[in-house]
Short mmCIF file of C-alpha atoms in Angstrom, two decimals:
data_model
loop_
_atom_site.label_atom_id
_atom_site.label_comp_id
_atom_site.label_asym_id
_atom_site.label_seq_id
_atom_site.Cartn_x
_atom_site.Cartn_y
_atom_site.Cartn_z
CA LYS A 8 -27.67 -57.05 -30.37
CA GLN A 9 -24.01 -57.98 -30.39
CA GLU A 10 -23.13 -60.98 -32.55
CA VAL A 11 -19.74 -62.67 -32.65
CA THR A 12 -18.67 -64.78 -35.61
CA GLN A 13 -15.63 -67.01 -35.84
CA ILE A 14 -14.11 -68.25 -39.06
CA PRO A 15 -13.24 -70.96 -39.87
CA ALA A 16 -15.44 -73.27 -37.83
CA ALA A 17 -12.80 -75.98 -38.06
CA LEU A 18 -9.17 -76.06 -39.10
CA SER A 19 -6.73 -78.91 -39.55
CA VAL A 20 -3.01 -78.24 -39.98
CA PRO A 21 0.23 -80.20 -39.75
CA GLU A 22 2.51 -79.59 -36.82
CA GLY A 23 4.82 -76.59 -37.17
CA GLU A 24 2.53 -74.40 -39.24
CA ASN A 25 1.67 -70.85 -38.30
CA LEU A 26 -2.06 -70.19 -38.35
CA VAL A 27 -4.61 -67.42 -37.90
CA LEU A 28 -8.04 -67.65 -36.35
CA ASN A 29 -10.55 -64.93 -37.10
CA CYS A 30 -13.21 -63.29 -34.98
CA SER A 31 -15.63 -60.55 -35.97
CA PHE A 32 -18.24 -58.68 -33.95
CA THR A 33 -21.11 -56.49 -35.07
CA ASP A 34 -21.03 -53.75 -32.43
CA SER A 35 -17.65 -52.04 -32.26
CA ALA A 36 -18.42 -50.38 -28.92
CA ILE A 37 -16.79 -53.10 -26.84
CA TYR A 38 -15.03 -52.87 -23.51
CA ASN A 39 -12.62 -55.72 -24.16
CA LEU A 40 -12.16 -58.93 -26.11
CA GLN A 41 -10.99 -62.22 -24.70
CA TRP A 42 -9.68 -65.36 -26.38
CA PHE A 43 -10.24 -68.70 -24.68
CA ARG A 44 -9.21 -72.26 -25.22
CA GLN A 45 -11.63 -75.12 -24.53
CA ASP A 46 -10.57 -78.75 -24.48
CA PRO A 47 -13.27 -81.39 -25.10
CA GLY A 48 -15.61 -81.69 -22.14
CA LYS A 49 -13.71 -79.06 -20.19
CA GLY A 50 -14.18 -75.49 -19.10
CA LEU A 51 -12.56 -72.41 -20.59
CA THR A 52 -8.95 -71.32 -20.18
CA SER A 53 -8.30 -67.64 -20.75
CA LEU A 54 -5.52 -67.10 -23.28
CA LEU A 55 -5.39 -63.38 -23.98
CA LEU A 56 -7.37 -60.32 -22.99
CA ILE A 57 -7.28 -57.18 -25.12
CA GLN A 58 -8.72 -53.95 -23.76
CA SER A 59 -10.60 -51.72 -26.21
CA SER A 60 -7.73 -49.23 -26.16
CA GLN A 61 -5.14 -51.83 -27.08
CA ARG A 62 -4.15 -53.14 -30.51
CA GLU A 63 -2.59 -56.45 -29.57
CA GLN A 64 -1.48 -58.78 -26.82
CA THR A 65 1.14 -61.49 -26.86
CA SER A 66 1.73 -64.55 -24.75
CA GLY A 67 4.38 -67.03 -25.83
CA ARG A 68 3.48 -68.36 -29.27
CA LEU A 69 0.13 -66.58 -29.22
CA ASN A 70 -0.56 -63.11 -30.53
CA ALA A 71 -4.00 -61.54 -30.58
CA SER A 72 -4.81 -58.34 -32.43
CA LEU A 73 -7.82 -56.07 -32.21
CA ASP A 74 -9.21 -53.65 -34.76
CA LYS A 75 -12.19 -52.26 -32.94
CA SER A 76 -13.31 -49.91 -35.69
CA SER A 77 -13.71 -52.75 -38.15
CA GLY A 78 -15.02 -55.18 -35.56
CA ARG A 79 -12.28 -57.75 -35.98
CA SER A 80 -9.76 -59.68 -33.97
CA THR A 81 -7.28 -62.35 -34.95
CA LEU A 82 -5.47 -64.97 -32.94
CA TYR A 83 -2.12 -65.92 -34.39
CA ILE A 84 -0.54 -69.19 -33.30
CA ALA A 85 3.09 -69.66 -34.24
CA ALA A 86 4.76 -73.02 -34.78
CA SER A 87 1.66 -75.01 -33.94
CA GLN A 88 1.93 -78.18 -31.86
CA PRO A 89 -0.40 -81.17 -31.39
CA GLY A 90 -1.04 -79.90 -27.85
CA ASP A 91 -2.64 -76.80 -29.37
CA SER A 92 -5.52 -78.93 -30.60
CA ALA A 93 -8.67 -77.55 -28.97
CA THR A 94 -11.58 -75.25 -29.65
CA TYR A 95 -10.71 -71.57 -29.54
CA LEU A 96 -13.42 -69.16 -28.49
CA CYS A 97 -13.56 -65.43 -28.96
CA ALA A 98 -15.74 -63.33 -26.66
CA VAL A 99 -16.47 -59.63 -26.29
CA LYS A 100 -17.45 -57.68 -23.21
CA LEU A 101 -19.68 -54.69 -23.82
CA HIS A 102 -19.42 -52.82 -20.58
CA SER A 103 -17.13 -52.40 -17.62
CA GLY A 104 -18.15 -53.78 -14.27
CA TYR A 105 -20.20 -56.89 -13.84
CA SER A 106 -21.25 -57.47 -17.42
CA THR A 107 -20.98 -60.75 -19.17
CA LEU A 108 -19.42 -61.88 -22.41
CA THR A 109 -20.90 -62.61 -25.82
CA PHE A 110 -19.25 -65.64 -27.35
CA GLY A 111 -18.61 -66.86 -30.85
CA LYS A 112 -19.18 -70.51 -31.69
CA GLY A 113 -15.47 -71.19 -31.77
CA THR A 114 -12.91 -72.62 -34.14
CA MET A 115 -12.05 -76.28 -33.66
CA LEU A 116 -8.33 -76.69 -34.31
CA LEU A 117 -6.61 -79.98 -34.98
CA VAL A 118 -2.84 -80.04 -35.23
CA SER A 119 -1.54 -83.35 -36.53
CA PRO A 120 1.95 -84.63 -35.73
CA GLY B 24 -5.03 -65.97 -11.83
CA ALA B 25 -8.36 -66.74 -10.29
CA VAL B 26 -9.37 -70.26 -9.59
CA VAL B 27 -12.95 -71.30 -10.04
CA SER B 28 -14.08 -74.73 -8.97
CA GLN B 29 -17.22 -76.50 -10.14
CA HIS B 30 -18.73 -79.65 -8.72
CA PRO B 31 -19.74 -82.19 -9.87
CA SER B 32 -17.90 -82.38 -13.17
CA ARG B 33 -20.30 -85.01 -14.43
CA VAL B 34 -23.74 -86.05 -13.28
CA ILE B 35 -26.28 -88.48 -14.66
CA CYS B 36 -29.80 -88.41 -13.31
CA LYS B 37 -33.24 -89.75 -14.04
CA SER B 38 -35.89 -87.59 -15.59
CA GLY B 39 -37.90 -85.72 -12.99
CA THR B 40 -35.16 -85.47 -10.39
CA SER B 41 -33.32 -82.31 -9.33
CA VAL B 42 -29.61 -81.73 -9.65
CA LYS B 43 -27.46 -79.15 -7.87
CA ILE B 44 -24.23 -77.78 -9.34
CA GLU B 45 -21.82 -75.77 -7.21
CA CYS B 46 -19.49 -73.02 -8.31
CA ARG B 47 -16.80 -71.82 -5.93
CA SER B 48 -14.44 -68.91 -6.25
CA LEU B 49 -11.29 -70.10 -4.52
CA ASP B 50 -8.99 -67.11 -4.79
CA PHE B 51 -11.22 -64.14 -4.10
CA GLN B 52 -14.66 -63.07 -3.07
CA ALA B 53 -17.10 -62.74 -5.94
CA THR B 54 -20.25 -60.71 -5.53
CA THR B 55 -21.28 -61.70 -9.04
CA MET B 56 -21.05 -64.99 -10.85
CA PHE B 57 -22.40 -65.95 -14.25
CA TRP B 58 -23.98 -69.23 -15.31
CA TYR B 59 -23.71 -70.41 -18.90
CA ARG B 60 -25.04 -73.37 -20.83
CA GLN B 61 -23.34 -74.91 -23.82
CA PHE B 62 -24.94 -77.40 -26.21
CA PRO B 63 -22.75 -79.57 -28.45
CA LYS B 64 -20.91 -77.54 -31.09
CA GLN B 65 -22.65 -74.40 -29.95
CA SER B 66 -21.41 -71.30 -28.23
CA LEU B 67 -21.81 -70.54 -24.56
CA MET B 68 -25.13 -68.93 -23.80
CA LEU B 69 -25.63 -66.86 -20.69
CA MET B 70 -28.41 -68.20 -18.50
CA ALA B 71 -28.31 -65.92 -15.50
CA THR B 72 -26.28 -63.55 -13.42
CA SER B 73 -25.93 -64.61 -9.82
CA ASN B 74 -25.74 -61.82 -7.26
CA GLU B 75 -24.63 -62.43 -3.69
CA GLY B 76 -27.40 -61.77 -1.24
CA SER B 77 -30.05 -60.97 -3.81
CA LYS B 78 -32.10 -62.60 -6.54
CA ALA B 79 -30.44 -63.76 -9.71
CA THR B 80 -31.08 -62.01 -13.00
CA TYR B 81 -32.23 -64.41 -15.70
CA GLU B 82 -31.81 -64.04 -19.43
CA GLN B 83 -34.82 -64.04 -21.67
CA GLY B 84 -36.16 -67.53 -22.26
CA VAL B 85 -34.57 -69.06 -19.16
CA GLU B 86 -37.12 -70.34 -16.66
CA LYS B 87 -36.22 -69.07 -13.21
CA ASP B 88 -38.39 -71.67 -11.50
CA LYS B 89 -36.63 -74.46 -13.31
CA PHE B 90 -33.08 -73.20 -12.89
CA LEU B 91 -32.80 -72.09 -9.29
CA ILE B 92 -29.78 -70.02 -8.43
CA ASN B 93 -28.58 -69.35 -4.92
CA HIS B 94 -25.63 -67.10 -4.12
CA ALA B 95 -25.60 -67.20 -0.36
CA SER B 96 -21.94 -66.37 0.17
CA LEU B 97 -19.21 -64.43 -1.57
CA THR B 98 -17.48 -67.62 -2.68
CA LEU B 99 -20.31 -69.97 -3.58
CA SER B 100 -23.13 -69.95 -6.09
CA THR B 101 -25.33 -72.97 -6.80
CA LEU B 102 -27.46 -73.83 -9.81
CA THR B 103 -30.26 -76.34 -9.23
CA VAL B 104 -31.94 -77.88 -12.25
CA THR B 105 -35.37 -78.86 -10.95
CA SER B 106 -37.44 -81.67 -12.40
CA ALA B 107 -34.79 -82.31 -15.01
CA HIS B 108 -35.74 -83.59 -18.45
CA PRO B 109 -33.59 -85.00 -21.26
CA GLU B 110 -33.63 -81.64 -23.05
CA ASP B 111 -31.84 -80.15 -20.04
CA SER B 112 -28.83 -82.33 -20.80
CA SER B 113 -26.04 -79.90 -21.46
CA PHE B 114 -22.70 -78.54 -20.30
CA TYR B 115 -23.10 -75.93 -17.56
CA ILE B 116 -20.25 -73.52 -16.84
CA CYS B 117 -19.92 -70.77 -14.27
CA SER B 118 -17.65 -67.77 -14.37
CA VAL B 119 -16.56 -65.03 -12.01
CA ALA B 120 -15.08 -61.56 -12.36
CA LYS B 121 -12.60 -60.25 -9.84
CA THR B 122 -13.78 -56.75 -9.03
CA LEU B 123 -15.68 -53.85 -10.51
CA THR B 124 -12.49 -51.97 -11.29
CA ASP B 125 -10.60 -54.96 -12.62
CA THR B 126 -9.64 -55.51 -16.25
CA GLY B 127 -12.97 -57.15 -16.82
CA GLU B 128 -11.41 -60.54 -17.35
CA LEU B 129 -13.71 -63.42 -16.55
CA PHE B 130 -12.50 -66.72 -15.19
CA PHE B 131 -14.35 -69.95 -15.81
CA GLY B 132 -14.93 -73.17 -13.98
CA GLU B 133 -14.25 -76.58 -15.47
CA GLY B 134 -17.90 -77.08 -16.26
CA SER B 135 -20.47 -79.69 -15.28
CA ARG B 136 -21.80 -82.19 -17.79
CA LEU B 137 -25.42 -83.04 -17.03
CA THR B 138 -27.05 -86.04 -18.66
CA VAL B 139 -30.72 -86.64 -17.98
CA LEU B 140 -31.96 -90.11 -18.85
#
């Protein structure tokens, strides 16, 4: 059974710092990996999607990497801002087609001004 | 990107009543939608896969008679929590995928916070 672990569970940084969130998964045979942002009491916003054949994806100040063989992904946030404060979730998709995602518990990020 | 709408965003009900949550795919037709439940500080857990025109597929441990799912059209799936109890209080989120041959990216609704008194 696929398990997804995110470290750290919580992170507090001052504004402007670069930071890295970690995600690991037990079964390396994934179809893709997706990073989401969740604000308190809200749904999920997709940030980056990395296909199994890709090594990284970038969007603005966000960069996500994938090392499928070792079962790891990282989300790099450059020049963090207070508006980045949220919970960041990592999820893996095992198969193509209509298969669901297996989620980690998330990393709660607080960026202080 | 896809737009998924959920309604209501918040609902408070008395124990023993039933509550219906709607999930709409606004940008495209979705033959499959997924329903998740999220408890405080926990990850999202898949409850069931909703298939248009057929019965939903429930995950192990999820009572199909308690959580009724109807996917009568390509843009709407509903989750009805029947005879709700305080332990059913949770955050319910739906998601949709575009097509079978798509990137596999899932899009999520804003979620519905259910509180059962």
